[in-house]
Tab-separated table of C-alpha atoms and ligand atoms in Angstrom:
chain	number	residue	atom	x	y	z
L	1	UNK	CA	41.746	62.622	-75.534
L	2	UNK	CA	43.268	59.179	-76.885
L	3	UNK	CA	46.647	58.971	-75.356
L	4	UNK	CA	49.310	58.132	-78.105
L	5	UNK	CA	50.651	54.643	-78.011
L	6	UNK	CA	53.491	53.552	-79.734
L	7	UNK	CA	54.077	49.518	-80.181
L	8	UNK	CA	57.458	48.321	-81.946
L	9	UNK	CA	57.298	44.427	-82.348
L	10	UNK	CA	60.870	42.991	-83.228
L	11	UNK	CA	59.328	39.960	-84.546
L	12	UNK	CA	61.873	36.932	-85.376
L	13	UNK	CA	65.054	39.461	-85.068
L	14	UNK	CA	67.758	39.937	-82.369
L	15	UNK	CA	69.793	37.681	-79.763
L	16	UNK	CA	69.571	39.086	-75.903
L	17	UNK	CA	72.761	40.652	-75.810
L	18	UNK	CA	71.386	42.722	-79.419
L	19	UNK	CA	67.818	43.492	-77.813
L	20	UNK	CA	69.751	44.285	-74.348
L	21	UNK	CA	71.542	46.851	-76.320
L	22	UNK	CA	68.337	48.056	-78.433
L	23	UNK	CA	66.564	48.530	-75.309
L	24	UNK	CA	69.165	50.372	-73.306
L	25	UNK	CA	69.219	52.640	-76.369
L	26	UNK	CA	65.495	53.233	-76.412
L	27	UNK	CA	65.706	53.573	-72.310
L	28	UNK	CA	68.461	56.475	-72.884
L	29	UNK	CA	66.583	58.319	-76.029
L	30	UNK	CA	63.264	58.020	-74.234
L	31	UNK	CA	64.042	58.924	-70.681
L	32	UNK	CA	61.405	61.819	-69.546
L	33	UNK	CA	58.246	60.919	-72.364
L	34	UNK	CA	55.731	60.599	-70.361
L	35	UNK	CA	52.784	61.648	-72.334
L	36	UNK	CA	52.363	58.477	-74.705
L	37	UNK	CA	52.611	54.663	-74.181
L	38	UNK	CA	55.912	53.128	-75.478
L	39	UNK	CA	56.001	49.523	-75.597
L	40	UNK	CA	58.412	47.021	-77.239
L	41	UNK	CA	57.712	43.451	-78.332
L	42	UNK	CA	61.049	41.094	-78.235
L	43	UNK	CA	61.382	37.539	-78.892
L	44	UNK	CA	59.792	35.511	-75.969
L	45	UNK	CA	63.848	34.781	-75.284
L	46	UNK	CA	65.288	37.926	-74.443
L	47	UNK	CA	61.755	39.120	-72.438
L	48	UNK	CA	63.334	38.898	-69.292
L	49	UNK	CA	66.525	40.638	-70.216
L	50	UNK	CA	64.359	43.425	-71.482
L	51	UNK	CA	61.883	43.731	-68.908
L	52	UNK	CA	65.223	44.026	-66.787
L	53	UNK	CA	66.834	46.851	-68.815
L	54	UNK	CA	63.593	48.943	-69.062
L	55	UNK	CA	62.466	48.603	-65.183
L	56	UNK	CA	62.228	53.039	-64.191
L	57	UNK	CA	61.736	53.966	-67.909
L	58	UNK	CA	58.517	55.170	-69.566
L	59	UNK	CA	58.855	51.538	-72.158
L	60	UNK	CA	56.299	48.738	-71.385
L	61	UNK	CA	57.041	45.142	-72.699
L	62	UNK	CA	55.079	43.219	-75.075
L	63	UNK	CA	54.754	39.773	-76.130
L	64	UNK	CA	54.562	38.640	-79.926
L	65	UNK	CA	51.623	36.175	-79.269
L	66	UNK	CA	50.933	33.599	-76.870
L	67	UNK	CA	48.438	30.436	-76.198
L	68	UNK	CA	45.077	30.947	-74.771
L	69	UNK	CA	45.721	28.376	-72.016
L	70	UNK	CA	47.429	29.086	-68.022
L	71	UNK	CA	49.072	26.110	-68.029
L	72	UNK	CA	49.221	22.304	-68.773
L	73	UNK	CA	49.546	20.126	-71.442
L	74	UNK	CA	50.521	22.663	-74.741
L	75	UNK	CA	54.647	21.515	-75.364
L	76	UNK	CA	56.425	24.897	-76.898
L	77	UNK	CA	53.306	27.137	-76.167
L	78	UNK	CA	53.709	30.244	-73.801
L	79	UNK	CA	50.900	31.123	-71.628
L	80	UNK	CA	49.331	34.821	-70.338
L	81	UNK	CA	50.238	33.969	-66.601
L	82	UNK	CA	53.749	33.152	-68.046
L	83	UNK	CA	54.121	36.684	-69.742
L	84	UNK	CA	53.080	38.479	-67.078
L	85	UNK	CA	55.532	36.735	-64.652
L	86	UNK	CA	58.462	37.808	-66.683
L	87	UNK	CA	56.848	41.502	-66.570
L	88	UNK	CA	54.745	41.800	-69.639
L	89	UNK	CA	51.871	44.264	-70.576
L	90	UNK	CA	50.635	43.734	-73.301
L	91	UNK	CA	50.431	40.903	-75.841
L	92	UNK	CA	50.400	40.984	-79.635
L	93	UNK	CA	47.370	38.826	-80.949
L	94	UNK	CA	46.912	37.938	-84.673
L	95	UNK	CA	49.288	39.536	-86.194
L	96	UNK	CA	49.014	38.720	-90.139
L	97	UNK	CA	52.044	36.575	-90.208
L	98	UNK	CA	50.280	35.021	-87.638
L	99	UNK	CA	47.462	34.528	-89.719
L	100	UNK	CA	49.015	34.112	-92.769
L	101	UNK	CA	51.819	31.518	-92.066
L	102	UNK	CA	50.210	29.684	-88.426
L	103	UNK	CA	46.878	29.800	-89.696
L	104	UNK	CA	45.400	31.772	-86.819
L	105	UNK	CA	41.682	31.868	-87.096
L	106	UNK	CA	39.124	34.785	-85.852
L	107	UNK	CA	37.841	32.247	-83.025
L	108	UNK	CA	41.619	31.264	-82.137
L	109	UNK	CA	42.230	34.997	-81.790
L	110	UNK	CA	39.491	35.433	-79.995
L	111	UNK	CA	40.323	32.564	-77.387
L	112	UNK	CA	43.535	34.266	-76.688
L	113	UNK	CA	42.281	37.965	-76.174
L	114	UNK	CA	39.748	36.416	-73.245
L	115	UNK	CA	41.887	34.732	-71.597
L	116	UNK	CA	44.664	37.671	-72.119
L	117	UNK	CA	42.341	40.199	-70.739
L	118	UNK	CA	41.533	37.148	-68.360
L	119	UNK	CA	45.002	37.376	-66.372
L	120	UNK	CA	44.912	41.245	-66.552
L	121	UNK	CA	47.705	41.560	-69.922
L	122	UNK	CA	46.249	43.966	-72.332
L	123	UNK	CA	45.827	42.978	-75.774
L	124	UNK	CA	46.721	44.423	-78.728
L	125	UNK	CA	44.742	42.838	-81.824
L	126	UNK	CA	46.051	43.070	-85.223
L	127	UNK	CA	43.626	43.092	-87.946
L	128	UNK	CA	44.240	44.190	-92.051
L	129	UNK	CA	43.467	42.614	-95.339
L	130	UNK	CA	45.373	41.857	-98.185
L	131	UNK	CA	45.814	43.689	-101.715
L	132	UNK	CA	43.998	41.154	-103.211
L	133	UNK	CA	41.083	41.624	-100.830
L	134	UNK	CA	41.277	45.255	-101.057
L	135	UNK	CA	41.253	44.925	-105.218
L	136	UNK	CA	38.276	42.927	-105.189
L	137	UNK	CA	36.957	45.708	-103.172
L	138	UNK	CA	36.369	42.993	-100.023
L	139	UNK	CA	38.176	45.142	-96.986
L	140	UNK	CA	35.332	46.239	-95.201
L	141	UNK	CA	34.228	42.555	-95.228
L	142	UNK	CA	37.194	41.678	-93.836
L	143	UNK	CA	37.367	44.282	-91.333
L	144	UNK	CA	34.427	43.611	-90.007
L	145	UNK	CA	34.760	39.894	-89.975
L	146	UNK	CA	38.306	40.233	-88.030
L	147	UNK	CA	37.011	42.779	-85.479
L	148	UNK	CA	33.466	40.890	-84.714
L	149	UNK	CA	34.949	37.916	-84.290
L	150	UNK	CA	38.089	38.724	-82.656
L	151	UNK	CA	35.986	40.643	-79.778
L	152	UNK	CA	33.367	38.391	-79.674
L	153	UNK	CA	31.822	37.982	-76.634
L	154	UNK	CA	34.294	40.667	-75.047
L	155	UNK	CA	32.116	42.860	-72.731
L	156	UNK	CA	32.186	46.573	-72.961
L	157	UNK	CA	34.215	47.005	-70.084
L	158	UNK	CA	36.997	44.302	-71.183
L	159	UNK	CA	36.714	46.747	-74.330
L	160	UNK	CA	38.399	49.161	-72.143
L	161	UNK	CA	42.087	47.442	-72.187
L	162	UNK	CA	41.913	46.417	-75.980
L	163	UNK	CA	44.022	48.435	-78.295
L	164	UNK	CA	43.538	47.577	-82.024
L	165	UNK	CA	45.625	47.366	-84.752
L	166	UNK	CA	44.543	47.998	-88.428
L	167	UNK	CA	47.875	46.418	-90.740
L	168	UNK	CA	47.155	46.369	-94.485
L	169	UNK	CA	49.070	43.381	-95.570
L	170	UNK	CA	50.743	44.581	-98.136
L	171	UNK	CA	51.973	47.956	-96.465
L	172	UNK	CA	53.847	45.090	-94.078
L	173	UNK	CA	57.647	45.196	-94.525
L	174	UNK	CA	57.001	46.484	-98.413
L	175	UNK	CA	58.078	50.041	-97.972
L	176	UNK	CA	54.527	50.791	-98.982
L	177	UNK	CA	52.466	52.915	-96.863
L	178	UNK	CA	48.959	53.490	-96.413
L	179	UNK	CA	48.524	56.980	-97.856
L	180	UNK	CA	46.917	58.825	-94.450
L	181	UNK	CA	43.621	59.072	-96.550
L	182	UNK	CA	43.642	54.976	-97.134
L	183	UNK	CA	44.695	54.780	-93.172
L	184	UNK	CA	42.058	57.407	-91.744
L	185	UNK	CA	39.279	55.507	-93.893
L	186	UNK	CA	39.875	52.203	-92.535
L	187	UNK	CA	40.283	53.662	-89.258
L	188	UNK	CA	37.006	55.215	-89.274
L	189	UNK	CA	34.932	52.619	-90.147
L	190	UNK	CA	36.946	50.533	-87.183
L	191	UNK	CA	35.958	52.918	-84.914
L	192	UNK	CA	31.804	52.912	-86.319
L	193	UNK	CA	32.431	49.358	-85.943
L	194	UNK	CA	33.536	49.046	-82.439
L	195	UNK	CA	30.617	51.946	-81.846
L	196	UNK	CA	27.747	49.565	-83.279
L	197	UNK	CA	28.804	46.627	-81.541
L	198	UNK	CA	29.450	48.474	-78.056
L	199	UNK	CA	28.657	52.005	-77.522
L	200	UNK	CA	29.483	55.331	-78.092
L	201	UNK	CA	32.107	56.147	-75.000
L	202	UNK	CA	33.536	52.441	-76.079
L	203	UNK	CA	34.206	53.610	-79.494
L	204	UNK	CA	35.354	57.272	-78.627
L	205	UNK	CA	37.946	55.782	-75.583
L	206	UNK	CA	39.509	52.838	-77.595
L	207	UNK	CA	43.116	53.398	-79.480
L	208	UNK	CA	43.236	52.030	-83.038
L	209	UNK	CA	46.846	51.671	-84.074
L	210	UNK	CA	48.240	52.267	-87.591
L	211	UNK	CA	50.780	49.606	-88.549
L	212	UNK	CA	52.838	48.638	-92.586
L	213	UNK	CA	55.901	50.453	-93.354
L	214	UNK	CA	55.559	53.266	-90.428
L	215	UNK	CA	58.995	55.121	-90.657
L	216	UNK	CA	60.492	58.365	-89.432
L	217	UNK	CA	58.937	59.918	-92.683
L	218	UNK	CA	55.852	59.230	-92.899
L	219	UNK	CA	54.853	58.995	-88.937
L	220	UNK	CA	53.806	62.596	-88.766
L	221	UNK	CA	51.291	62.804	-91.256
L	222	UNK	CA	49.726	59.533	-90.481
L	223	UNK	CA	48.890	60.082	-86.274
L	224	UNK	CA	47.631	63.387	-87.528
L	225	UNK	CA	44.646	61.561	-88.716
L	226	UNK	CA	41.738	62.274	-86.403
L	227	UNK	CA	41.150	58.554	-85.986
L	228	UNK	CA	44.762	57.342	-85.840
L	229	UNK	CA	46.212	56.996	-82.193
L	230	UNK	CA	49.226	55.233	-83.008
L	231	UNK	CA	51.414	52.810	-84.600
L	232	UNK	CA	52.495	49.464	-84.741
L	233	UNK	CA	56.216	49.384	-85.796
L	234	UNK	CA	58.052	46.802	-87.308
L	235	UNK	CA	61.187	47.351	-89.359
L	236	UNK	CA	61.788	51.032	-88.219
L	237	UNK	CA	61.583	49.630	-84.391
L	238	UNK	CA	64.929	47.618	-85.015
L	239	UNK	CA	66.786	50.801	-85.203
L	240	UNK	CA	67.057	53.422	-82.156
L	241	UNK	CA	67.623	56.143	-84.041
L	242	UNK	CA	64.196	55.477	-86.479
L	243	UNK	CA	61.868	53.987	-83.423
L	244	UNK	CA	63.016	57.253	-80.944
L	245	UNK	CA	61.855	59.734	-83.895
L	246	UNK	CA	58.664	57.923	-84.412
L	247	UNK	CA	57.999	57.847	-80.437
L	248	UNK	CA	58.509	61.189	-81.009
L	249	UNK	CA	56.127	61.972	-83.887
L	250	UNK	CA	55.096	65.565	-84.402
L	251	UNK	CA	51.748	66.083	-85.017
C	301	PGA	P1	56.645	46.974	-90.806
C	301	PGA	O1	55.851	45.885	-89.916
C	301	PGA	O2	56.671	48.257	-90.018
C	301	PGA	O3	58.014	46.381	-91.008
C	301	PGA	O4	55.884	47.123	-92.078
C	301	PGA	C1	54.715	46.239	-89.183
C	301	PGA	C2	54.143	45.039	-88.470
C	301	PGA	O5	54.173	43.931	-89.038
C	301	PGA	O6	53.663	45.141	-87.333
């Protein structure tokens, strides 16, 4: 009933002539999949070359982040308005390194996601706690922290364009994975969450994303998961070859 929706953010990686060439690979290995959302996330410097080289295929562009402002006086910011003028979707909001090294707060987040949903991008918001959190047996805290104030304020209709993503830190770029047990868990009580604090047909309709060391390997048996619609790609999205298979997860 959830349609699939595969993200691959390219964070800090790639000139335009490399993500030109990425993206006319993806374009040719992805020509005809119609029946899941495919969306890259470049730099914000090679966005229009992209958005160029993907125009007619199925792949929809992403940014990385941006400010929660339209315009004015924010030097070396990039606004919604702005993303959407050089043919963006969807925005990335909070990622952990985001969090992590920017110290992006829950409120910050949120300010971004209203006035993201504001211009008519979609976002997607990134959520996930670290192994420390996790050992001390403080995730669901977390999780529940990130997600109610991330969407605060966010009616249930705005609810309708969010896609989440649930990122355990330390599954990020470690070549560890969430074992689809640890990932389905986490993903349930995401989805109770979002059901408590909207409603039912909120909860049912909204995509939660699985993201930390998704690979060709392991993509399978993770969207099997009855409450895993997709994934958030990092590494794996850098090659063509990795990033088609997982677009093209069997499960
Ligand atoms: P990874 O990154 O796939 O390299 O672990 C995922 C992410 O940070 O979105």
């Amino acid at each position: 009933m959830r349609r699939p929706f595969i993200a691959g953010n390219w964070k800090l990686n790639q000139t335009i002539a490399e993500s030109r060439e990425l993206a006319q690979q993806l374009v040719a290995n992805l020509a005809g999949v119609e029946d899941r959302d495919i969306v890259i996330a470049p730099v914000f410097t090679a966005l229009s070359t992209v958005a160029e080289v993907i125009k007619n295929s199925p792949i929809q562009l992403a940014a990385q982040n941006c400010y929660p402002q339209i315009q004015g006086a924010f030097t070396g910011e990039v606004s919604p308005l702005l993303l959407q003028d050089v043919g963006c979707n969807y925005s990335i909001l909070g990622h952990s390194e985001r969090r992590q090294l920017m110290g992006e707060t829950d409120s910050f987040i949120n300010l971004k996601l209203l006035k993201v949903l504001e211009t008519g991008l979609l976002p997607i918001l990134c959520i996930g706690e670290t192994l420390q959190e996790r050992e001390e047996n403080r995730m669901l805290e977390v999780l529940t922290r990130q997600i109610e104030g991330g969407l605060d304020t966010l009616t249930a209709e705005q609810m309708a364009g969010v896609v989440i993503a649930y990122e355990p830190i330390w599954a990020i770029g470690t070549g560890i994975t969430a074992t689809d047990d640890q990932a389905q868990d986490a993903h349930s009580f995401i989805r109770n969450l979002i059901r408590e604090l909207f409603n039912t047909e909120v909860a049912a309709a909204t995509r939660i994303l699985y993201g930390g060391s998704v690979k060709p390997d392991n993509v399978d048996g993770l969207l099997a998961q009855e409450d895993i619609d997709g994934a958030l790609v990092g590494g794996a999205s850098l090659k063509a070859e990795d990033f088609t298979r997982i677009v093209r997860f069997e499960s």
